[in-house]
């Protein structure tokens, strides 16, 4: 029997409504007990967590691990190392690999590779459509049996309402949510930044917020008829958030995530950074009023999760003309520190709420275990320290890619350790 | 203002410039204007300096204007156009920049279809970079030559009513002009079909109106823009015929402007689409003066930017 005691820390666990100085005793990978003054017992190991926060393992429900196919950007190994370094015990990876994860063999290959390394749990998200082409449904049942926890054509929106309706209906057979990259490509598809004041100044083609709103609205209308579960990926506009808030008030199976960059940066950043391609992603950095609406969404509970949309790209790909650069930035190794410093320390949300957004919320949205450390639960744990100051330095990233707009930001708070089923994850 | 000296390495956009810097550029252009009127149109100012003209987009007017300005200043100039440049062969812009830098040019004049490319280049090379148009972003030397022409006719800018008409969204000329004229105290109006007006146009510092009549009313300066209907997205405008009907400038319509209005166009013109031929060639038109002034303004820009290098050495 393996025993581990995490002792003296502040347990913040929104999964069971706990925020208190409590010890956790873990036996054979599961939580045995939580309480005060617990003992590891003979042969047990003790981790001293005095002064640290102990949280259910953080889950990033939206990452791109790039393997198979684009290993020069990221691999399952480097991506899960980045997850562990960033305080995450689990990631859900999007299917837009090469080939896309649209069938059981690809799902199995991803899981096999993930298990070989064991830095973080990997929950593959399967494609909605074969080849992510937006035409025919992929073999969702086969993929779910192989381990897929949700379906999405992320990178591409599901444009056909017919296909989206089928996906929402069909996914219910397997109990998985449908995740949509909500963007109507029929409006402003050649855009490279948010359409507004700053695109007007910079002469860059705009991506209108309405393209996202249209898709969220359409999908909610479909969801009303189909039932099932629908999740908006990287929601970025005030209007889309309002649509989700309204839909939730009617108890639709509706959830959404927002990214740290949409919470902390705006379209102005493109100008202030002199066209830095690290400010180019989809959805684009939006207006200040959108940003403030997203923060209000964190506060009132409309937002279910913070997800990074970790999108590694090679430096050579990003070091080109703004219009020619690929969309996306990495996030696994900055999300927690950004949340601790710019959301919690800035008094925008409580520490408790941040843990909810990074752990309990995504676990619920995906319907996976985790997000709680009650007796019997799997002992995936994240320890972090809210005090130390550190500068974001991509050179130290475990990820293969360095594409971040947060370079040089001074942030207070950092992950200390992660545990998977009661075992400390070692990166060295 | 006379104490002000030019300290910038690059001319990337009007957005970066102060009113005093703009005036300095215009005053300097004034002194170069005379060179083009001499029988021997050459001064030794930039002898021994190398200027690279890097054009990733077709351009006749701007490129010839820069070339003539360079030659009249005795600079050695070299032309790269998109047909002969590395980009076509798949070389990245950064590599092109590094290769150019290795040849130690003093100045690089760049035209590119993507906004921000001159800014990117300026960070990579020691040479001064002059933006000769980056996508729909800026075209600072065009705005300077327009301002130079306006100043010749109107004396100054304070309270001057300037109306710019056409495809506002896709025009780099508009962005640079609005910024510049606004900084010098003019009241700028932009006009065009609603489908060609950028979302957030107010941020540019101009009043936006949607009828030609309103734009022309009481205007001191009218600037018509080239409208390329074939380049518009399918939804922007139905036909050239309808465009001319709504926004084409005719003699009769121009009567709404001030009696001493001047009419400008950055070229190339689409006669019969945004402007009727008799107006383009008529008594209010200063279109060819703009072209002539372009050389003087570009000589001033080349001269001021090269001076920075001389001091640095």
XYZ file of C-alpha atoms in Angstrom:
741
model
C 0.000 0.000 0.000
C 1.338 3.403 -0.991
C 0.626 6.323 1.321
C 1.220 10.012 0.897
C 0.333 12.816 3.265
C 0.159 16.385 2.032
C 0.423 18.294 5.232
C -0.149 21.826 6.460
C -1.320 23.457 3.228
C -4.427 25.469 2.516
C -6.781 23.144 0.705
C -8.842 25.056 -1.850
C -11.344 22.612 -3.310
C -14.461 24.056 -4.943
C -15.474 20.486 -5.848
C -16.575 19.954 -2.265
C -16.865 23.564 -1.141
C -13.732 23.544 1.015
C -11.242 26.320 1.691
C -9.336 25.567 4.883
C -6.029 24.432 6.347
C -6.411 20.703 5.896
C -4.150 17.711 5.396
C -4.825 15.149 2.699
C -4.020 11.512 3.152
C -3.695 9.602 -0.086
C -3.695 5.814 -0.344
C -2.994 3.912 -3.526
C -3.671 6.870 -5.727
C -6.971 7.899 -4.161
C -7.881 10.331 -1.426
C -8.331 8.413 1.797
C -9.122 11.240 4.152
C -8.972 14.990 4.563
C -8.711 16.559 7.998
C -6.529 18.268 10.538
C -3.515 16.666 12.157
C -3.479 13.572 9.934
C -0.501 11.191 10.114
C 1.203 9.426 7.238
C 1.649 6.348 9.320
C 4.413 3.785 9.092
C 6.048 3.681 5.656
C 4.065 6.660 4.453
C 5.638 9.668 2.811
C 4.922 13.248 3.891
C 4.952 16.339 1.712
C 5.223 19.563 3.665
C 2.802 22.108 2.174
C 3.023 24.785 4.816
C 2.375 28.173 3.163
C 1.236 26.565 -0.081
C -2.105 26.163 -1.766
C -3.273 22.606 -2.314
C -5.799 22.252 -5.112
C -7.402 19.484 -7.101
C -5.192 19.006 -10.151
C -5.579 21.768 -12.706
C -7.146 20.819 -16.036
C -6.589 22.710 -19.276
C -9.517 21.674 -21.408
C -8.221 23.219 -24.622
C -4.702 22.563 -25.859
C -3.012 21.618 -29.116
C -0.284 19.010 -28.658
C 0.501 18.876 -32.418
C 1.362 15.167 -32.365
C 0.943 13.344 -34.679
C 2.165 15.377 -37.600
C 3.713 18.611 -36.407
C 6.267 17.460 -33.886
C 8.520 20.402 -34.708
C 5.976 22.593 -32.888
C 5.160 20.332 -29.966
C 4.989 16.673 -29.030
C 2.813 14.862 -26.567
C 5.918 14.577 -24.406
C 6.916 18.265 -24.533
C 3.314 19.413 -24.282
C 2.596 17.337 -21.187
C 5.899 18.461 -19.661
C 4.730 22.023 -20.254
C 1.445 21.111 -18.586
C 3.208 19.751 -15.510
C 5.538 22.749 -15.365
C 2.506 24.995 -15.489
C 0.733 23.170 -12.651
C -1.653 21.122 -14.794
C -2.356 17.458 -14.141
C -4.583 17.015 -17.176
C -5.090 18.462 -20.627
C -7.733 17.878 -23.276
C -6.113 17.961 -26.706
C -7.846 19.140 -29.843
C -8.052 16.850 -32.868
C -6.497 19.118 -35.509
C -3.343 17.055 -35.804
C -2.014 15.521 -39.037
C -3.823 13.233 -39.555
C -6.657 14.622 -37.486
C -7.934 12.607 -34.562
C -11.073 11.496 -36.346
C -10.818 7.754 -35.761
C -9.957 5.180 -33.163
C -6.380 4.386 -34.279
C -5.344 8.014 -33.935
C -6.995 8.277 -30.507
C -5.233 5.118 -29.399
C -1.874 6.313 -30.671
C -2.239 9.594 -28.759
C -3.168 7.841 -25.545
C -0.380 5.299 -25.899
C 2.192 8.037 -26.309
C 0.732 10.013 -23.398
C 0.841 7.021 -21.080
C 4.445 6.309 -22.022
C 5.534 9.625 -20.508
C 3.077 10.208 -17.701
C 3.671 13.900 -17.059
C -0.032 14.710 -17.213
C -3.251 12.998 -18.119
C -4.236 13.462 -21.732
C -7.897 13.482 -22.680
C -8.190 13.408 -26.438
C -11.006 15.312 -28.095
C -12.197 13.608 -31.262
C -13.195 15.281 -34.505
C -16.866 15.924 -35.166
C -16.472 15.270 -38.867
C -14.273 12.946 -40.890
C -11.062 14.749 -41.712
C -12.505 17.792 -39.919
C -13.984 18.629 -43.291
C -17.364 19.614 -41.944
C -19.192 17.092 -44.131
C -19.852 13.659 -42.570
C -19.851 12.681 -38.935
C -16.730 10.910 -37.721
C -17.039 7.557 -35.946
C -17.733 9.118 -32.595
C -18.744 5.891 -30.855
C -15.499 4.148 -31.786
C -13.474 7.113 -30.622
C -15.318 7.419 -27.322
C -14.682 3.736 -26.640
C -10.998 4.410 -27.313
C -10.948 7.287 -24.826
C -12.209 10.466 -26.432
C -14.042 12.700 -23.918
C -15.609 15.276 -26.250
C -15.894 16.066 -29.936
C -14.877 19.222 -31.773
C -13.643 20.353 -35.176
C -11.606 23.055 -33.415
C -9.469 25.136 -35.682
C -12.472 24.982 -37.938
C -16.028 25.828 -36.982
C -18.837 23.472 -37.910
C -20.414 25.691 -40.544
C -23.265 23.418 -41.600
C -26.266 23.679 -39.275
C -27.297 20.232 -40.456
C -24.024 18.697 -39.308
C -24.091 20.584 -36.008
C -27.593 19.358 -35.306
C -26.543 15.783 -36.050
C -23.479 16.128 -33.840
C -25.541 17.443 -30.934
C -27.978 14.559 -31.303
C -25.486 11.800 -32.000
C -23.073 12.773 -29.204
C -25.842 12.107 -26.690
C -25.565 8.373 -27.362
C -22.095 8.494 -25.850
C -22.586 11.208 -23.233
C -19.906 13.526 -24.600
C -20.162 17.284 -25.153
C -19.813 18.993 -28.526
C -17.219 21.755 -28.451
C -17.531 24.482 -31.047
C -14.934 26.907 -32.343
C -17.665 29.490 -32.821
C -16.911 31.553 -35.888
C -19.118 32.108 -38.899
C -16.616 31.984 -41.733
C -19.087 33.714 -43.989
C -18.341 37.021 -42.274
C -14.920 38.609 -42.360
C -13.070 35.385 -43.019
C -9.974 37.180 -44.327
C -9.561 39.063 -41.065
C -6.384 38.904 -39.009
C -7.342 40.974 -35.953
C -10.479 42.139 -34.165
C -12.597 44.448 -36.307
C -12.842 47.795 -34.534
C -10.989 50.953 -33.702
C -7.540 49.378 -33.957
C -8.097 47.492 -37.195
C -9.353 50.789 -38.608
C -6.148 52.492 -37.540
C -3.792 49.747 -38.638
C -5.471 48.962 -41.941
C -5.596 45.269 -41.110
C -8.639 43.263 -42.218
C -10.978 42.726 -39.298
C -12.573 39.671 -37.720
C -15.952 40.952 -36.578
C -17.239 39.952 -33.158
C -20.557 39.287 -34.873
C -19.050 36.257 -36.638
C -18.691 34.603 -33.235
C -22.059 35.828 -31.968
C -23.879 34.499 -35.020
C -22.454 31.031 -34.500
C -23.122 30.936 -30.758
C -26.688 32.109 -31.350
C -27.277 29.543 -34.080
C -25.912 26.704 -32.012
C -27.999 27.656 -28.982
C -31.098 27.605 -31.184
C -30.156 24.109 -32.333
C -29.376 23.005 -28.791
C -32.870 24.062 -27.700
C -34.247 21.461 -30.094
C -31.707 18.689 -29.715
C -30.852 18.724 -26.040
C -27.429 17.353 -25.168
C -24.312 19.233 -24.194
C -22.697 22.082 -26.040
C -19.544 23.943 -25.062
C -18.270 27.209 -26.547
C -14.493 27.134 -26.926
C -12.461 30.302 -26.298
C -15.494 32.574 -26.052
C -14.313 36.128 -26.676
C -17.136 38.632 -27.095
C -19.527 40.388 -24.728
C -22.491 39.469 -26.897
C -21.662 35.759 -27.039
C -21.286 35.724 -23.278
C -24.716 37.284 -22.944
C -26.161 34.590 -25.209
C -24.602 31.879 -23.047
C -25.800 33.550 -19.855
C -29.334 33.655 -21.189
C -29.163 30.039 -22.401
C -27.892 28.860 -19.034
C -30.802 30.556 -17.296
C -33.027 28.159 -19.219
C -31.031 25.125 -18.074
C -29.714 24.223 -21.492
C -26.694 21.906 -21.431
C -24.479 24.843 -22.160
C -20.953 25.647 -20.978
C -18.148 27.923 -22.078
C -14.476 28.634 -21.564
C -12.406 31.805 -21.908
C -8.654 32.178 -22.338
C -6.216 34.143 -20.188
C -5.248 36.323 -23.156
C -8.812 37.390 -23.835
C -9.131 38.259 -20.151
C -5.936 40.296 -20.009
C -5.199 41.784 -23.422
C -7.110 43.779 -26.032
C -6.832 44.576 -29.730
C -4.814 47.655 -28.843
C -1.932 45.289 -28.113
C -1.439 44.742 -31.865
C -0.594 48.416 -32.272
C 1.316 48.784 -29.004
C 3.521 45.831 -29.902
C 4.144 47.264 -33.388
C 2.407 44.401 -35.215
C 3.944 41.630 -33.118
C 2.654 38.306 -34.412
C 2.457 37.137 -30.788
C -0.734 39.185 -30.626
C -2.297 37.216 -33.471
C -4.665 34.427 -32.537
C -8.224 33.239 -33.156
C -10.481 34.470 -31.834
C -8.533 37.723 -31.951
C -7.823 39.937 -28.960
C -11.071 41.868 -28.644
C -12.081 45.318 -27.436
C -11.791 46.559 -23.873
C -15.561 46.301 -23.411
C -15.461 42.654 -24.479
C -12.613 42.019 -22.071
C -14.495 43.584 -19.176
C -17.591 41.543 -20.025
C -15.556 38.335 -19.873
C -14.272 39.271 -16.427
C -17.850 39.904 -15.326
C -18.621 36.434 -16.695
C -15.935 34.948 -14.451
C -17.445 36.755 -11.492
C -21.098 35.872 -12.000
C -20.468 32.214 -12.836
C -21.377 32.318 -16.521
C -17.897 31.188 -17.481
C -17.209 27.551 -16.610
C -13.511 27.303 -17.310
C -10.344 29.146 -18.124
C -8.510 27.293 -20.889
C -5.307 28.363 -22.558
C -5.916 27.314 -26.181
C -2.213 26.393 -26.021
C -1.256 26.641 -29.703
C 2.461 26.103 -30.275
C 4.055 27.432 -33.457
C 7.700 27.404 -34.476
C 9.571 30.707 -34.220
C 10.198 30.704 -37.985
C 6.466 30.478 -38.648
C 5.700 33.408 -36.390
C 8.628 35.557 -37.538
C 6.878 36.734 -40.695
C 4.539 39.468 -41.882
C 1.595 39.908 -39.480
C -0.964 38.945 -42.099
C 0.982 35.823 -43.046
C 1.622 34.511 -39.525
C -0.339 31.560 -38.131
C -2.922 32.216 -35.435
C -2.195 31.130 -31.872
C -0.013 31.385 -28.787
C 1.195 28.967 -26.113
C -0.346 29.153 -22.658
C 0.205 26.087 -20.494
C 3.160 27.600 -18.646
C 1.669 31.042 -18.061
C -2.014 30.451 -17.265
C -1.730 29.794 -13.529
C 0.674 32.634 -12.807
C -1.416 35.046 -14.880
C -4.524 33.975 -13.000
C -2.882 34.321 -9.596
C -1.327 37.691 -10.296
C -3.688 39.453 -12.699
C -7.020 38.009 -11.594
C -6.712 37.040 -7.923
C -4.144 39.568 -6.750
C -5.930 42.207 -8.821
C -9.062 41.377 -6.816
C -11.112 40.393 -9.835
C -11.862 36.869 -8.631
C -11.145 34.942 -5.459
C -8.529 32.239 -5.258
C -11.357 29.776 -4.709
C -13.034 30.867 -7.931
C -9.781 30.666 -9.861
C -9.309 27.046 -8.768
C -12.885 26.365 -9.767
C -12.214 27.808 -13.234
C -9.001 25.841 -13.644
C -10.050 22.521 -12.183
C -13.587 21.833 -11.013
C -15.229 23.738 -13.871
C -13.385 22.051 -16.737
C -13.838 18.614 -15.109
C -17.583 19.175 -15.022
C -17.771 20.624 -18.523
C -15.950 17.590 -19.910
C -17.585 15.103 -17.548
C -14.267 13.642 -16.470
C -13.030 12.733 -13.032
C -10.939 15.253 -11.161
C -11.695 18.729 -9.954
C -12.326 17.471 -6.420
C -10.304 15.864 -3.627
C -12.976 14.176 -1.527
C -12.414 10.706 -0.048
C -12.421 8.165 -2.865
C -11.477 10.672 -5.561
C -8.417 10.208 -7.740
C -5.521 12.007 -6.066
C -4.468 14.421 -8.823
C -3.162 17.407 -6.915
C -1.547 20.719 -7.752
C 0.539 22.630 -5.212
C 1.283 26.270 -5.813
C 2.720 29.250 -4.053
C 1.038 32.647 -4.399
C 4.043 34.652 -3.207
C 7.178 34.313 -5.333
C 7.703 36.779 -8.154
C 8.957 35.597 -11.472
C 9.329 36.991 -14.946
C 7.789 35.140 -17.872
C 10.825 33.792 -19.653
C 10.070 31.565 -22.636
C 13.620 30.277 -22.543
C 12.618 28.281 -19.491
C 9.520 26.794 -21.149
C 9.200 23.041 -21.374
C 7.109 23.514 -24.488
C 8.919 23.268 -27.815
C 7.471 26.611 -28.803
C 7.928 30.084 -27.395
C 5.125 32.048 -28.980
C 3.737 34.117 -26.137
C 2.706 37.762 -25.839
C 3.466 37.638 -22.105
C 7.238 37.642 -22.482
C 8.797 39.746 -19.741
C 5.644 40.078 -17.637
C 6.437 40.051 -13.932
C 3.998 37.770 -12.201
C 3.557 36.772 -8.604
C 2.651 33.160 -7.914
C 3.920 29.927 -9.413
C 3.222 26.211 -9.460
C 5.321 24.135 -7.076
C 4.418 20.526 -7.830
C 1.828 18.275 -9.407
C 0.785 14.793 -8.332
C -0.880 12.219 -10.549
C -2.784 9.580 -8.595
C -0.733 10.453 -5.546
C 2.636 10.347 -7.301
C 4.762 13.417 -7.660
C 5.488 14.324 -11.284
C 9.235 14.677 -11.820
C 10.369 16.773 -14.776
C 14.134 16.338 -14.577
C 10.579 74.771 -34.579
C 13.707 75.883 -36.365
C 15.772 74.330 -33.583
C 14.147 70.993 -34.178
C 16.424 68.516 -35.856
C 15.448 65.209 -37.342
C 16.404 62.334 -35.054
C 14.448 59.405 -36.422
C 16.103 56.488 -38.124
C 12.954 55.555 -40.030
C 9.829 57.054 -41.507
C 7.254 54.349 -40.867
C 4.071 56.331 -40.549
C 2.517 59.686 -39.828
C 1.156 58.254 -36.567
C 4.623 58.507 -34.985
C 5.342 62.100 -36.047
C 4.781 65.336 -34.154
C 3.348 68.422 -35.859
C 6.784 70.023 -35.619
C 8.427 67.100 -37.379
C 5.851 67.275 -40.144
C 6.483 70.994 -40.582
C 10.218 70.353 -40.699
C 9.709 67.812 -43.472
C 7.520 70.220 -45.427
C 9.981 73.108 -44.966
C 12.847 70.911 -46.090
C 10.849 69.858 -49.151
C 10.380 73.523 -49.975
C 14.135 73.948 -50.316
C 14.428 70.901 -52.564
C 11.590 71.914 -54.858
C 13.787 74.341 -56.655
C 16.276 71.618 -57.680
C 13.731 70.136 -60.064
C 13.278 73.480 -61.745
C 16.948 73.795 -62.716
C 18.277 72.775 -66.109
C 20.756 70.438 -64.351
C 18.535 68.701 -61.856
C 21.121 67.235 -59.559
C 22.747 68.055 -56.246
C 25.549 66.073 -54.608
C 23.790 65.751 -51.240
C 23.648 61.949 -51.083
C 26.735 61.138 -53.122
C 28.178 57.821 -51.989
C 24.982 56.785 -50.223
C 23.119 53.657 -51.216
C 19.361 53.499 -51.339
C 17.478 50.266 -51.957
C 13.970 50.456 -53.385
C 12.189 47.319 -52.313
C 8.806 47.018 -53.975
C 6.736 43.965 -53.187
C 3.697 45.443 -54.889
C 3.378 46.945 -58.321
C 3.846 50.690 -58.280
C 4.714 53.063 -61.065
C 4.136 56.457 -59.572
C 5.631 56.055 -56.112
C 8.589 54.041 -57.285
C 9.514 56.415 -60.111
C 9.103 59.334 -57.760
C 11.515 57.828 -55.238
C 13.963 56.881 -57.983
C 13.989 60.349 -59.436
C 14.386 61.866 -55.977
C 17.329 59.545 -55.289
C 18.986 60.332 -58.604
C 18.576 64.078 -58.133
C 20.310 63.714 -54.782
C 23.138 61.706 -56.442
C 22.477 58.593 -54.373
C 23.292 55.165 -55.760
C 20.015 53.358 -55.968
C 19.084 49.784 -56.483
C 15.678 48.403 -57.350
C 14.175 45.168 -56.166
C 10.674 44.467 -57.320
C 8.505 41.520 -56.443
C 9.280 39.866 -59.765
C 12.999 39.710 -59.011
C 13.053 39.495 -55.225
C 13.674 36.551 -52.984
C 10.122 36.400 -51.717
C 8.963 34.826 -54.920
C 11.557 32.143 -54.432
C 10.160 31.482 -50.987
C 12.712 33.438 -48.996
C 11.294 34.856 -45.800
C 11.091 38.574 -45.314
C 13.493 38.326 -42.392
C 16.087 36.641 -44.608
C 15.589 39.238 -47.311
C 16.171 41.916 -44.667
C 19.313 40.242 -43.354
C 20.716 39.838 -46.851
C 20.093 43.461 -47.661
C 21.627 44.506 -44.381
C 24.763 42.550 -45.236
C 25.231 44.882 -48.220
C 25.151 47.924 -45.919
C 22.663 50.182 -47.650
C 22.012 53.559 -46.039
C 18.294 53.674 -46.722
C 15.625 51.210 -47.704
C 12.388 52.303 -49.315
C 9.755 49.600 -48.964
C 6.309 49.021 -50.417
C 4.492 45.894 -49.258
C 0.942 44.563 -49.353
C 0.886 43.727 -45.651
C 0.509 46.309 -42.895
C 3.433 46.433 -40.483
C 6.111 45.051 -42.803
C 8.209 48.272 -42.813
C 8.059 48.215 -39.003
C 9.287 44.650 -38.988
C 12.101 45.496 -41.399
C 13.110 48.587 -39.406
C 13.748 46.457 -36.345
C 16.098 44.181 -38.273
C 18.277 46.551 -40.259
C 20.613 49.396 -39.379
C 19.559 51.268 -42.521
C 16.840 53.874 -42.307
C 13.527 52.495 -43.523
C 11.011 54.552 -45.472
C 7.493 53.217 -45.725
C 6.297 53.656 -49.300
C 2.945 52.071 -48.479
C 2.116 49.057 -46.302
C -1.178 47.454 -47.201
C -4.104 49.592 -46.126
C -2.119 50.998 -43.197
C 0.025 54.033 -44.053
C 1.621 55.852 -46.942
C 3.429 58.694 -45.198
C 5.221 60.248 -48.181
C 1.910 60.502 -50.046
C 0.349 62.347 -47.110
C 3.389 64.645 -46.939
C 3.224 65.509 -50.623
C -0.498 66.105 -50.325
C 0.076 68.408 -47.361
C 2.849 70.178 -49.242
C 0.483 70.798 -52.145
C -2.296 72.000 -49.848
C 0.082 74.370 -48.084
C 1.190 75.842 -51.405
C -2.386 76.685 -52.281
C -3.941 77.450 -48.933
C -1.022 78.769 -46.918
C -1.788 76.690 -43.848
C -4.007 74.045 -42.314
C -5.762 75.535 -39.297
C -9.530 75.214 -39.738
C -9.185 74.061 -43.334
C -12.025 71.790 -44.452
C -10.647 68.740 -46.226
C -12.893 66.003 -47.561
C -11.635 62.625 -48.680
C -14.030 60.533 -50.735
C -13.984 56.905 -51.777
C -13.014 53.487 -50.440
C -11.936 54.594 -46.981
C -11.518 51.082 -45.618
C -8.862 49.885 -48.029
C -6.929 53.111 -48.397
C -3.513 53.725 -46.874
C -3.646 57.223 -48.353
C -6.621 58.063 -46.163
C -5.062 56.854 -42.940
C -1.863 58.845 -43.384
C -3.677 61.912 -44.653
C -6.231 62.008 -41.875
C -3.533 61.612 -39.230
C -1.381 64.313 -40.754
C -4.096 66.875 -41.449
C -5.598 66.328 -38.021
C -2.227 66.974 -36.387
C -1.868 70.230 -38.291
C -5.322 71.484 -37.332
C -7.445 70.794 -40.403
C -11.023 69.511 -40.145
C -11.113 66.262 -42.059
C -14.221 64.566 -43.381
C -14.173 61.114 -44.906
C -16.998 60.023 -47.169
C -17.966 56.946 -49.088
C -20.425 54.107 -49.217
C -21.122 52.592 -45.814
C -19.783 49.285 -47.120
C -16.378 50.864 -47.737
C -16.099 52.580 -44.374
C -14.062 50.720 -41.751
C -15.767 49.771 -38.510
C -14.271 52.116 -35.915
C -13.587 54.887 -38.453
C -14.088 57.564 -35.759
C -10.785 56.474 -34.227
C -8.961 57.943 -37.208
C -9.840 61.459 -36.106
C -12.119 62.351 -38.992
C -15.842 62.984 -39.326
C -17.501 60.285 -41.411
C -20.389 61.125 -43.766
C -22.132 58.944 -46.274
C -23.121 61.278 -49.054
C -20.969 63.063 -51.589
C -23.064 66.210 -51.307
C -22.431 66.444 -47.574
C -18.716 65.869 -48.061
C -18.393 68.563 -50.701
C -20.365 71.248 -48.881
C -18.029 74.118 -48.065
C -14.874 72.065 -48.639
C -11.538 73.841 -49.184
C -9.889 70.656 -50.411
C -11.465 67.620 -52.031
C -9.448 64.461 -52.383
C -10.906 61.658 -54.478
C -9.628 58.125 -54.021
C -9.187 55.383 -56.543
C -11.953 52.848 -56.222
C -11.105 49.344 -57.305
C -14.428 47.643 -57.519
C -12.845 44.431 -58.781
C -10.870 44.181 -55.538
C -13.899 44.624 -53.301
C -15.521 41.721 -51.564
C -18.645 40.712 -53.417
C -20.889 42.557 -50.983
C -19.269 45.995 -51.034
C -20.686 47.604 -54.157
C -22.873 46.462 -57.038
C -21.342 48.249 -60.035
C -19.085 51.014 -61.304
C -22.115 52.645 -62.877
C -23.925 52.919 -59.576
C -20.758 54.073 -57.856
C -20.376 56.976 -60.253
C -24.035 57.855 -59.819
C -23.677 58.110 -56.033
C -20.083 59.103 -55.393
C -18.552 60.142 -58.730
C -17.316 63.717 -58.826
C -18.764 65.903 -61.585
C -18.505 69.617 -62.359
C -22.050 70.169 -61.180
C -21.502 68.432 -57.867
C -18.233 70.212 -57.186
C -20.174 73.515 -57.066
C -21.147 72.672 -53.498
C -17.527 73.190 -52.448
C -15.860 76.549 -51.794
C -15.197 78.636 -54.886
C -11.442 78.290 -54.473
C -11.554 74.554 -53.789
C -8.613 72.458 -54.917
C -9.159 68.973 -56.219
C -6.662 66.217 -55.475
C -6.236 62.557 -56.351
C -3.373 60.262 -55.306
C -3.666 58.374 -58.617
C -3.971 56.341 -60.599
C -7.384 57.690 -61.565
C -10.372 55.723 -62.748
C -11.920 58.264 -65.059
C -15.654 57.865 -65.167
C -15.814 55.880 -61.939
C -14.779 58.149 -59.077
C -14.140 61.232 -61.146
C -15.366 62.682 -64.448
C -12.610 63.544 -66.908
C -13.565 67.191 -67.258
C -13.175 67.642 -63.487
C -9.897 65.743 -63.362
C -8.448 67.961 -66.073
C -10.327 71.085 -65.038
C -9.341 74.333 -63.379
C -9.598 73.151 -59.784
C -7.394 70.131 -60.289
C -3.913 70.115 -58.757
C -3.350 66.450 -59.460
C -0.219 66.864 -61.532
C 1.235 69.347 -59.063
C 0.922 66.591 -56.464
C 3.067 64.369 -58.642
C 5.690 67.081 -59.108
C 5.738 67.832 -55.387
C 6.168 64.158 -54.640
C 9.744 64.338 -55.870
C 10.625 67.292 -53.634
C 9.010 65.719 -50.601
C 10.816 62.438 -51.139
C 14.113 64.248 -51.601
C 13.489 65.888 -48.224
C 12.695 62.570 -46.577
C 15.766 60.871 -48.032
C 17.940 63.784 -47.022
C 16.712 64.001 -43.438
C 16.884 60.281 -42.818
C 20.374 59.958 -44.278
C 21.573 62.781 -42.034
C 20.868 60.647 -38.996
C 23.321 58.110 -40.286
C 26.006 60.646 -40.964
C 25.812 61.835 -37.373
C 25.878 58.326 -36.021
C 29.056 57.347 -37.834
